[in-house]
Coordinates of C-alpha atoms in Angstrom, one line a residue:
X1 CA 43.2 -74.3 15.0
X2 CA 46.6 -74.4 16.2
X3 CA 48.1 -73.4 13.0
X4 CA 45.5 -70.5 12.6
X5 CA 47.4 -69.4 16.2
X6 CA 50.4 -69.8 15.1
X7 CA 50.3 -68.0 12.1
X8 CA 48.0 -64.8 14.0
X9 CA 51.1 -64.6 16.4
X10 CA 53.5 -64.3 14.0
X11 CA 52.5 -61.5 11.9
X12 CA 53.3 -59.0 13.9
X13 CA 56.7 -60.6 13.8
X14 CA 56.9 -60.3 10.2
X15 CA 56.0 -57.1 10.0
X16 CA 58.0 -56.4 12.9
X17 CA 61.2 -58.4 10.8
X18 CA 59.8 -56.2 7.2
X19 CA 60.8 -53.0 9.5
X20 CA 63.7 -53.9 10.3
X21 CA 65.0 -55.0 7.1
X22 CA 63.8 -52.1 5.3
X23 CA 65.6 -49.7 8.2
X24 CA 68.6 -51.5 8.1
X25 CA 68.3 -51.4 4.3
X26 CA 68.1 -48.0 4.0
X27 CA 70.8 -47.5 6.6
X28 CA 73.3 -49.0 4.5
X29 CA 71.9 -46.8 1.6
X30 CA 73.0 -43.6 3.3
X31 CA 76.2 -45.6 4.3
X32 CA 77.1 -46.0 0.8
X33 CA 76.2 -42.7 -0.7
X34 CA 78.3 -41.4 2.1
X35 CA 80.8 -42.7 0.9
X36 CA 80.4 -42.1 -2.7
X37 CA 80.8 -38.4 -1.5
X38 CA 84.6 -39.0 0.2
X39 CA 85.9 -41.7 -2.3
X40 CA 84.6 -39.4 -5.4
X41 CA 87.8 -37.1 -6.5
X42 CA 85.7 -33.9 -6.0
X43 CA 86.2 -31.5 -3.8
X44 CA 82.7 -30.2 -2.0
X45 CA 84.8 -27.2 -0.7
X46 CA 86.0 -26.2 -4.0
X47 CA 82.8 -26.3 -5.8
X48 CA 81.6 -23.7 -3.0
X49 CA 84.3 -21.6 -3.0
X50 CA 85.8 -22.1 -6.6
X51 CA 89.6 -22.5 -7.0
X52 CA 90.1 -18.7 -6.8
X53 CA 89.2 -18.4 -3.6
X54 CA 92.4 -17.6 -1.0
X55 CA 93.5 -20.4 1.7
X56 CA 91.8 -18.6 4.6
X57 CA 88.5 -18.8 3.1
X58 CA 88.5 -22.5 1.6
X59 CA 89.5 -23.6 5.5
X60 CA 86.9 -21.3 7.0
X61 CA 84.7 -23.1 4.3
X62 CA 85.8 -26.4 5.6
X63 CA 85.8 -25.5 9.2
X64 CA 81.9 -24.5 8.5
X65 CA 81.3 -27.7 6.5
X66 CA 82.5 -30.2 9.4
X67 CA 85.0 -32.1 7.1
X68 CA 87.6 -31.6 9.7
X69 CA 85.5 -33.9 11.6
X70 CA 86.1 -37.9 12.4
X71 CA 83.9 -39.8 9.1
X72 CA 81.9 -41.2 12.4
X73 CA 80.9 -38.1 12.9
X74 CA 80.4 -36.8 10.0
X75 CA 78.3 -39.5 9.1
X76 CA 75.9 -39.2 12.2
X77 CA 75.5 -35.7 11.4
X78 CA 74.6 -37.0 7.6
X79 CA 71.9 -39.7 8.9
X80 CA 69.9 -36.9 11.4
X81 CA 70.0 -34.3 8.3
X82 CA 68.5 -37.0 5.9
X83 CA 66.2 -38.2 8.4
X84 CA 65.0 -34.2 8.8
X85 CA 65.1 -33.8 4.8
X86 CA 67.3 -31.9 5.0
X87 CA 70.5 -33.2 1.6
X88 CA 71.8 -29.7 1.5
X89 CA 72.4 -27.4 -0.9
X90 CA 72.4 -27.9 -4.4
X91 CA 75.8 -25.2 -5.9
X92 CA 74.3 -25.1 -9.4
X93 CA 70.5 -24.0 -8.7
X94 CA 71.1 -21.8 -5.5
X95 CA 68.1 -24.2 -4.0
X96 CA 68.1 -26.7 -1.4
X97 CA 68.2 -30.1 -2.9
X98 CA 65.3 -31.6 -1.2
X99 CA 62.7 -28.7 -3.5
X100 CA 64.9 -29.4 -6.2
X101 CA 64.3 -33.3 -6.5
X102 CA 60.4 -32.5 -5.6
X103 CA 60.5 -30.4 -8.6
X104 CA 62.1 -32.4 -11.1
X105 CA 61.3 -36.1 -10.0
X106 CA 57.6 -36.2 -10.6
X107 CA 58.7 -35.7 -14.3
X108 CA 60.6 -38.8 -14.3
X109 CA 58.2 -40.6 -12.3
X110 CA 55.3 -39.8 -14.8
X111 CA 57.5 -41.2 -18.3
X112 CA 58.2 -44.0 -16.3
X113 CA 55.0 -45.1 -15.2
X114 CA 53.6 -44.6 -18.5
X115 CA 56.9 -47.3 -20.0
X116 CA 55.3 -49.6 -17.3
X117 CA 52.0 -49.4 -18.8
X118 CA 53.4 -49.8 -22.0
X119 CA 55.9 -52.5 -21.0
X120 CA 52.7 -54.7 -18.9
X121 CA 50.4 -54.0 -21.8
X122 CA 52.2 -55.8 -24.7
X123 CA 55.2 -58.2 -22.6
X124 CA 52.4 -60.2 -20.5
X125 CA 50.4 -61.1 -23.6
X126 CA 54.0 -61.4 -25.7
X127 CA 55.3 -63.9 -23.2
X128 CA 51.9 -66.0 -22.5
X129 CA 52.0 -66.1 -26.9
X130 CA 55.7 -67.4 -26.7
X131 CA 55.0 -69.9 -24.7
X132 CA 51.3 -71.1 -26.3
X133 CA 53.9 -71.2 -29.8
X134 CA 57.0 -72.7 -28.3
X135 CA 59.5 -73.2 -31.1
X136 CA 57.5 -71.9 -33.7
X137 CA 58.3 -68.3 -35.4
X138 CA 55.9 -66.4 -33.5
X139 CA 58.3 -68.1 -30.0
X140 CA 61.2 -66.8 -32.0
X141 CA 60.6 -63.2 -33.2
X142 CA 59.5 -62.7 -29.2
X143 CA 62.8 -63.8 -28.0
X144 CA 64.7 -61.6 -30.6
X145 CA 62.8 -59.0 -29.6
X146 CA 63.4 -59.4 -25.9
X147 CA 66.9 -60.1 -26.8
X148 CA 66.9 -57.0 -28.6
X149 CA 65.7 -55.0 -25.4
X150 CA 68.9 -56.3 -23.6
X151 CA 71.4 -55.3 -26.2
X152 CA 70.4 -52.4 -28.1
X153 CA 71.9 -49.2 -26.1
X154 CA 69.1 -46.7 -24.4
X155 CA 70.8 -43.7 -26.2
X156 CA 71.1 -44.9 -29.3
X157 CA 67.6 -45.9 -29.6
X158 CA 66.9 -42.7 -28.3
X159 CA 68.4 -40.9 -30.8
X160 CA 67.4 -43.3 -33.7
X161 CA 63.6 -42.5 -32.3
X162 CA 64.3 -38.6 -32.4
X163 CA 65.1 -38.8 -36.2
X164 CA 62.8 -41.2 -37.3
X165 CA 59.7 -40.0 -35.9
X166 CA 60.6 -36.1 -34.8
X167 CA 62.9 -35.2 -37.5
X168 CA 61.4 -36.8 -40.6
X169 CA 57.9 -38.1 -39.7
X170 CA 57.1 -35.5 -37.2
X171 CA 54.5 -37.6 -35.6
X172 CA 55.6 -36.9 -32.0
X173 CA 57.1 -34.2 -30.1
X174 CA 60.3 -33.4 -30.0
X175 CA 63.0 -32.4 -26.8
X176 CA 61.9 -31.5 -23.5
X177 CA 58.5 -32.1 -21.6
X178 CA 55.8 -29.6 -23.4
X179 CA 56.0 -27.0 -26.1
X180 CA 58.0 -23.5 -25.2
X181 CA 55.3 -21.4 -25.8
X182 CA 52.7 -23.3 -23.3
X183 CA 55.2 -24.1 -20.9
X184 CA 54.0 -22.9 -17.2
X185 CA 51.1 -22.8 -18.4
X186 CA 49.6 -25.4 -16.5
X187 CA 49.1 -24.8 -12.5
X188 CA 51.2 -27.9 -10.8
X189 CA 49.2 -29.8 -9.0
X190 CA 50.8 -33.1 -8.8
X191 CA 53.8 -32.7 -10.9
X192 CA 52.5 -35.3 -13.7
X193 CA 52.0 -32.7 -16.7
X194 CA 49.9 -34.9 -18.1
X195 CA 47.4 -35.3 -15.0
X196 CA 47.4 -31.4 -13.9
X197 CA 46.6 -30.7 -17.9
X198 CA 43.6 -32.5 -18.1
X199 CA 42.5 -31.6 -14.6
X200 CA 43.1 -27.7 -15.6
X201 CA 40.7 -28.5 -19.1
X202 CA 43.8 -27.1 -20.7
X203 CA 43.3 -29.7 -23.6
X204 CA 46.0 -28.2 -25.6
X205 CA 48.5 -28.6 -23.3
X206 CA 47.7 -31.8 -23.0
X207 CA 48.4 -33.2 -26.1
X208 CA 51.4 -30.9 -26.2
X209 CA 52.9 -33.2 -23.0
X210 CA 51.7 -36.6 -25.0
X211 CA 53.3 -36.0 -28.2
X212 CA 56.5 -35.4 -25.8
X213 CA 56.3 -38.5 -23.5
X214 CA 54.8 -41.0 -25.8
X215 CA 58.2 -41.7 -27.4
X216 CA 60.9 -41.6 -24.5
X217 CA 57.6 -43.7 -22.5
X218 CA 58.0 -46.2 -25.5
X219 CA 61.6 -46.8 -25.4
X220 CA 61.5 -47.1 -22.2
X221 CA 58.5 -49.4 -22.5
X222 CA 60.2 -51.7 -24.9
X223 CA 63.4 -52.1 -22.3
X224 CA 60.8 -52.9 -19.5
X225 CA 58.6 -55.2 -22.0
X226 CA 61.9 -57.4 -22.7
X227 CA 62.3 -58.3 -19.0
X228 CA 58.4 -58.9 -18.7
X229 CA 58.0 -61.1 -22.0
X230 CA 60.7 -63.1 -21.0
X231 CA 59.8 -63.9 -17.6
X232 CA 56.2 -64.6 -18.4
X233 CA 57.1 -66.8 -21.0
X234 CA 59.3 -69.0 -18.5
X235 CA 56.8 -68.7 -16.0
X236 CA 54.0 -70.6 -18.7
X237 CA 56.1 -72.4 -20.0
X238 CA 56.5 -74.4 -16.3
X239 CA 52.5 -74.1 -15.8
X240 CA 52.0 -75.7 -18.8
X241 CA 54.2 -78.7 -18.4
X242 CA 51.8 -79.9 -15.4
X243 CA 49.5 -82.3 -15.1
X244 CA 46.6 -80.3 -14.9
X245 CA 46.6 -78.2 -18.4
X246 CA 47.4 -81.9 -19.8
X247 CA 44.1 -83.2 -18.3
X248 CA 42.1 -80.2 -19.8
X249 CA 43.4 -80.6 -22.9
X250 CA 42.3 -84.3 -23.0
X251 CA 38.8 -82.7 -21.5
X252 CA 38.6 -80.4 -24.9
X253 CA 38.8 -77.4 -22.9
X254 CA 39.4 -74.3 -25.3
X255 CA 43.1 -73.6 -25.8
X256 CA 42.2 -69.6 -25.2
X257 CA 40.9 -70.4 -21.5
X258 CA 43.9 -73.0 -20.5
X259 CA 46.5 -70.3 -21.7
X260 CA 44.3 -67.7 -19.4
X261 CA 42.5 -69.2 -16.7
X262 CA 44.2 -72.2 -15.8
X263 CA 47.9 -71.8 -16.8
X264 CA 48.0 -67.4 -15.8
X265 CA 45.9 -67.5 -13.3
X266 CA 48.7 -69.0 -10.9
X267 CA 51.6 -67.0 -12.1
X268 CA 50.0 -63.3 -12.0
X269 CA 51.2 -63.2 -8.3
X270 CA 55.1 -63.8 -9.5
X271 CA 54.7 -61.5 -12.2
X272 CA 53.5 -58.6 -9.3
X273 CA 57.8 -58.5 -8.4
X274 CA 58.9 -58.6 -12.0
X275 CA 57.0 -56.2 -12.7
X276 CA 57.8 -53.7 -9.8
X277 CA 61.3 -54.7 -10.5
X278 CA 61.4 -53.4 -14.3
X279 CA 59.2 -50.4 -12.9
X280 CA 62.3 -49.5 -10.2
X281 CA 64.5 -50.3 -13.1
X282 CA 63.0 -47.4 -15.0
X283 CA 62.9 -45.1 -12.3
X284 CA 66.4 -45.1 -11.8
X285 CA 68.3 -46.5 -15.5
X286 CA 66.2 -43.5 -17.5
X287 CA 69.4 -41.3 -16.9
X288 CA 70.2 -41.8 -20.5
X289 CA 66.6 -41.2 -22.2
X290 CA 66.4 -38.3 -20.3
X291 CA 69.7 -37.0 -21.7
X292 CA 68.9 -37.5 -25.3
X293 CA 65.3 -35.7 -24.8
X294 CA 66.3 -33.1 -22.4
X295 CA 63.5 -34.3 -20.0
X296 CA 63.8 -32.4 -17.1
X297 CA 63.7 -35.2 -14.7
X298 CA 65.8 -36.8 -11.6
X299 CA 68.0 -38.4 -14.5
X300 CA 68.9 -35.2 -16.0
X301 CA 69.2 -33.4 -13.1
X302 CA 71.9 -36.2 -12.0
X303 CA 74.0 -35.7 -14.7
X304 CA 74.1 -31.6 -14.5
X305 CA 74.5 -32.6 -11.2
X306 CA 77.6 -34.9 -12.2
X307 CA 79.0 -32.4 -14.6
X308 CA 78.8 -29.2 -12.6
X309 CA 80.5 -31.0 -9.3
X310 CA 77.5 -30.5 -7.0
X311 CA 78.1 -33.1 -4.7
X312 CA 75.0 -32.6 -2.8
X313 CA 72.5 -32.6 -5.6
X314 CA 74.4 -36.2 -6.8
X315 CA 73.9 -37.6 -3.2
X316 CA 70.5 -36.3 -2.8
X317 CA 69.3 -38.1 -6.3
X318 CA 71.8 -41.1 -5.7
X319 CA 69.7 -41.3 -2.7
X320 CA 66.1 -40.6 -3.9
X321 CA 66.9 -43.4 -6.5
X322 CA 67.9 -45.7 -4.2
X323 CA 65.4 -45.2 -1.4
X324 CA 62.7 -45.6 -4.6
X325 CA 64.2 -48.8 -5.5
X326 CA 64.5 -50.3 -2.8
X327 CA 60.8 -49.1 -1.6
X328 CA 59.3 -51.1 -4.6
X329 CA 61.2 -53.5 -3.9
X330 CA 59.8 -54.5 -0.7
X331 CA 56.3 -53.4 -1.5
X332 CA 56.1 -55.8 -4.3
X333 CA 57.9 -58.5 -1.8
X334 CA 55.1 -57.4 0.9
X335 CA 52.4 -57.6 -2.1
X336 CA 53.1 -60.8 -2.7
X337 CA 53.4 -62.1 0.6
X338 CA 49.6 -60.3 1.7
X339 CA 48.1 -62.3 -2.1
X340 CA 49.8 -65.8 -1.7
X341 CA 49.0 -67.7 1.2
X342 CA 52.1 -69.8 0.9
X343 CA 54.2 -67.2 1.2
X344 CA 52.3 -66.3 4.7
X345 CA 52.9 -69.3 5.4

């Protein structure tokens, strides 16, 4: 009883203590894309103004841009302008950054959860295998290929994909998000192409937008599927070291249900922040698949960003990114705590 009181008077100081960390978290987030905008050798003024504009103007520019200001300042003003949603305004689309990340991120979002789908679907069963077959081929081709995941290059897989299965086979779709010709043709609804397509009945379009995603989702699926085999396998290979899988072996219990029932069972809670790790990794490391497939995502956008010196559409995404990392990264901390009692306690 005293431990049941204990524990009902802390949780509001955990939560209280999860608010706190994730504010303070996300403080030094803006802190350090702050920064990334004064130690980066760009000039914010000159991509306003361009460098034909006279010395009057570029300090007017300035003036009007508060860089004359102490960084303090300058970073107060930054915090209260994020907090209002307010990350400027992007140079190369004319738009306020904030509509352009609403428009382009749901693209990215969408190819990434379907690589997570991908990457849960074949790692967890790949790694519970590995570890059932420790040492034997079937153990060994999984590790190469999760090996493989960690050293093969995004971009060049990306590329090796387009040829293979664009170029030659033609079994998928090629750059971009959806065919020219039926491009806007789907009302957006939520921003997943695939979603608002079906929705709309416009079946067409539909598998227009899954011949396109299916192979960048795959590549990134395999990256995420490395991670996830690999873990799982470490994680069975420690349940089925204890005592208890030993005594249901000697019981003649079936090998299928002690791999599934007794040894998984107790490690799909640890898997929940693997897997919400590899699914922030994919969020924010698809900047190269989206280059090689001209998918019009926050990756993309990042780089035109990079390469057109728009300092406020590279903070804004540096920030989204980040924000979305570190968001599933304490939700699948909190989602653990909430399903494993000793972690409440």
């Amino acid at each position: 009883m005293k431990r049941e009181t204990e524990l009902t008077l802390n949780r509001p100081i955990a939560a209280l203590n999860f608010l706190l960390t994730l504010a303070v978290t996300f403080l030094g987030l803006l802190a350090i894309t702050f920064l990334i905008g004064r130690v980066v050798p760009i000039d914010p003024v000159l991509a306003v103004v361009g460098d034909r504009a006279s010395t009057e103007t570029y300090e007017a520019v300035r003036l009007q841009m508060g860089l004359d200001d102490p960084l303090i300042v300058q970073f107060a003003r930054y915090v209260w302008q994020v907090m209002q949603g307010d990350l400027g305004m992007s140079v190369s689309t004319g738009r306020a950054v904030s509509e352009d990340l609403g428009r382009v991120f749901p693209a990215t979002l969408e190819m990434a959860t379907l690589g997570i789908i991908i990457g849960v679907t074949i790692g967890v069963p790949m790694g519970v295998f590995a570890a059932a077959r420790q040492g034997k081929w079937v153990d060994q081709v999984i590790r190469v290929i999760g090996l493989a995941g960690y050293a093969i290059p995004a971009f060049w897989l990306g590329l090796v994909g387009l040829v293979i299965f664009y170029a030659n086979l033609r079994w998928v779709g090629g750059p971009g998000r959806i065919d020219l010709f039926l491009d806007g043709m789907v009302p957006p609804r939520s921003g997943l192409l695939l979603i608002d397509s079906a929705i709309d009945g416009n079946w067409e379009a539909f598998r227009s937008a899954l011949s396109h995603i299916i192979l960048p989702a795959t590549i990134l699926g395999f990256f995420a599927l490395a991670y996830i085999a690999r873990m799982t396998r470490s994680f069975m290979l420690e349940q089925l070291s204890q005592e208890f899988i030993t005594t249901a072996r000697v019981k003649g219990v079936p090998e299928r249900l002690i791999l599934w029932r007794h040894a998984f069972r107790p490690i799909w809670i640890q898997l929940i922040t693997v897997i919400g790790l590899s699914y922030a990794g994919l969020l924010e490391g698809s900047v190269m698949i989206e280059t090689v497939f001209s998918w019009p995502g926050i990756g993309n956008y990042l780089t035109t960003a990079l390469l057109n010196a728009d300092m406020n559409a590279v903070l804004g995404a540096t920030l989204v990114i980040g924000a979305v990392f570190v968001g599933i990264n304490k939700g699948s901390d909190a989602l653990y705590r909430l399903l494993d009692p000793r972690a409440r306690a």
